[in-house]
Amino acid sequence: MADNARAKRLADLIREVVAQKLQRGIKDPRLGSHVTITDTRVTGDLREATVFYTVYGDDEERKAAAAGLESAKGILRSEVGRAAQVKFTPTLTFVADALPDTARTIEDLLDKARQSDQKVRETATGATYAAGADPYRKPADDETDTDGDATE
């Protein structure tokens, strides 16, 4: 079992090597410049690596990029092995990162909250308090009760 620092270093190296190879070495048109490697995680035994990626485009481009990454998996693993110089080169698994979809969902929710706040502001404009401007009792009010009689 390797320590976490070694797994982190290997994950960083894998991310860099895969990104560079996708940018310069792979001639597959499905893996154009719209594929971005976002994160890499390596298991504790350094045998398996999960590479997270995003594709900016529609669903067809995402499917094509996934197929392109699967077909280039062997070449990418060879490059990782050459760069890492470890006894066993980790197997690569490519997973589409959900970060852009999550960010889009959060932005939509924030827009709805802003619209709701705007409606509340519009409704509150010109409104008055139900009990008057100052609804709290004052010591001068305590001297007389509700009937107008003085209290002792």
Coordinates of C-alpha atoms in Angstrom, one line a residue:
M1 CA 0.0 0.0 0.0
A2 CA 1.5 3.3 -1.1
D3 CA 1.2 6.4 1.0
N4 CA -1.2 9.2 0.0
A5 CA 1.5 11.6 -1.0
R6 CA 2.8 9.1 -3.6
A7 CA -0.6 8.5 -4.9
K8 CA -1.2 12.2 -5.2
R9 CA 2.0 12.8 -7.1
L10 CA 1.2 9.9 -9.4
A11 CA -2.3 11.3 -10.0
D12 CA -0.9 14.7 -10.8
L13 CA 1.7 13.2 -13.2
I14 CA -1.1 11.2 -14.9
R15 CA -3.2 14.3 -15.3
E16 CA -0.4 16.2 -16.9
V17 CA 0.8 13.4 -19.2
V18 CA -2.8 12.6 -20.4
A19 CA -3.5 16.3 -21.0
Q20 CA -0.3 16.9 -23.0
K21 CA -0.8 13.7 -25.0
L22 CA -4.4 14.7 -25.9
Q23 CA -3.2 18.1 -26.9
R24 CA -0.2 17.2 -29.0
G25 CA 0.1 13.5 -29.6
I26 CA -3.4 12.0 -30.4
K27 CA -4.6 12.6 -33.9
D28 CA -8.2 11.5 -33.3
P29 CA -10.6 14.2 -34.5
R30 CA -13.1 13.2 -31.7
L31 CA -10.5 14.4 -29.2
G32 CA -10.1 18.0 -30.4
S33 CA -9.3 20.9 -28.2
H34 CA -12.7 20.7 -26.5
V35 CA -11.7 17.9 -24.1
T36 CA -10.3 19.1 -20.7
I37 CA -8.8 16.9 -18.1
T38 CA -10.2 18.1 -14.7
D39 CA -9.0 15.7 -12.1
T40 CA -7.2 12.3 -11.6
R41 CA -7.5 9.9 -8.7
V42 CA -5.3 6.9 -8.1
T43 CA -6.2 4.0 -5.8
G44 CA -4.0 3.4 -2.7
D45 CA -2.3 0.4 -4.3
L46 CA -1.4 2.5 -7.4
R47 CA -3.1 0.0 -9.7
E48 CA -6.0 2.0 -11.0
A49 CA -6.4 5.6 -12.0
T50 CA -9.6 7.4 -12.7
V51 CA -9.3 10.4 -15.1
F52 CA -12.1 12.9 -15.0
Y53 CA -12.7 15.0 -18.1
T54 CA -15.1 17.5 -19.5
V55 CA -16.2 18.1 -23.0
Y56 CA -17.6 21.5 -24.0
G57 CA -20.3 20.8 -26.6
D58 CA -23.5 18.9 -27.1
D59 CA -24.3 15.3 -26.3
E60 CA -23.0 14.0 -29.6
E61 CA -19.6 15.5 -29.0
R62 CA -19.5 14.1 -25.5
K63 CA -20.3 10.6 -26.8
A64 CA -17.7 11.0 -29.5
A65 CA -15.1 12.1 -27.0
A66 CA -15.9 9.2 -24.7
A67 CA -15.4 6.8 -27.6
G68 CA -12.2 8.5 -28.6
L69 CA -10.8 8.3 -25.1
E70 CA -11.6 4.6 -24.9
S71 CA -9.8 4.0 -28.2
A72 CA -6.8 6.0 -27.1
K73 CA -6.6 4.4 -23.7
G74 CA -3.7 2.0 -24.6
I75 CA -1.6 4.8 -26.1
L76 CA -2.3 7.0 -23.1
R77 CA -1.4 4.3 -20.6
S78 CA 1.9 3.6 -22.4
E79 CA 2.8 7.3 -22.2
V80 CA 1.9 7.3 -18.5
G81 CA 4.1 4.3 -17.9
R82 CA 7.0 5.9 -19.8
A83 CA 6.7 9.1 -17.8
A84 CA 6.0 7.6 -14.4
Q85 CA 8.7 4.8 -14.5
V86 CA 6.8 2.7 -12.0
K87 CA 6.8 -1.1 -11.8
F88 CA 3.2 -1.4 -12.7
T89 CA 1.4 1.2 -14.8
P90 CA -2.0 1.9 -13.5
T91 CA -5.0 1.1 -15.7
L92 CA -6.9 4.2 -16.8
T93 CA -10.6 4.7 -16.5
F94 CA -12.1 7.8 -18.1
V95 CA -15.2 9.3 -16.4
A96 CA -17.1 12.4 -17.6
D97 CA -16.9 15.0 -14.9
A98 CA -20.3 16.3 -13.7
L99 CA -18.8 19.6 -12.6
P100 CA -20.2 21.7 -15.6
D101 CA -23.7 20.3 -15.2
T102 CA -23.6 20.9 -11.4
A103 CA -22.4 24.4 -12.0
R104 CA -25.2 25.1 -14.5
T105 CA -27.8 23.7 -12.1
I106 CA -26.5 26.0 -9.3
E107 CA -26.5 29.0 -11.6
D108 CA -30.1 28.2 -12.6
L109 CA -31.1 28.0 -8.9
L110 CA -29.3 31.3 -8.1
D111 CA -31.2 33.0 -11.0
K112 CA -34.5 31.7 -9.6
A113 CA -33.6 33.0 -6.2
R114 CA -32.7 36.4 -7.6
Q115 CA -36.0 36.6 -9.4
S116 CA -37.8 35.6 -6.3
D117 CA -36.0 38.3 -4.3
Q118 CA -36.8 40.9 -7.0
K119 CA -40.5 40.0 -6.7
V120 CA -40.4 40.4 -2.9
R121 CA -38.7 43.8 -3.3
E122 CA -41.3 44.9 -5.7
T123 CA -44.1 43.8 -3.4
A124 CA -42.5 45.5 -0.4
T125 CA -42.1 48.8 -2.1
G126 CA -44.5 51.3 -0.6
A127 CA -45.8 48.8 2.0
T128 CA -46.3 49.8 5.6
Y129 CA -46.0 47.9 8.8
A130 CA -49.2 46.3 10.1
A131 CA -48.8 47.7 13.7
G132 CA -47.3 51.0 12.6
A133 CA -43.8 52.2 12.2
D134 CA -42.8 51.3 15.8
P135 CA -44.9 48.3 17.1
Y136 CA -43.1 48.1 20.5
R137 CA -44.5 49.2 23.8
K138 CA -42.8 52.1 25.5
P139 CA -42.6 52.8 29.3
A140 CA -45.0 55.8 28.8
D141 CA -47.5 53.3 27.4
D142 CA -47.3 51.2 30.5
E143 CA -48.7 53.9 32.7
T144 CA -52.1 53.5 31.0
D145 CA -53.7 50.2 30.3
T146 CA -55.9 49.4 27.4
D147 CA -59.0 50.9 29.0
G148 CA -57.2 54.2 29.5
D149 CA -57.2 53.9 33.3
A150 CA -53.9 54.6 35.1
T151 CA -52.2 51.7 36.6
E152 CA -50.8 51.8 40.1

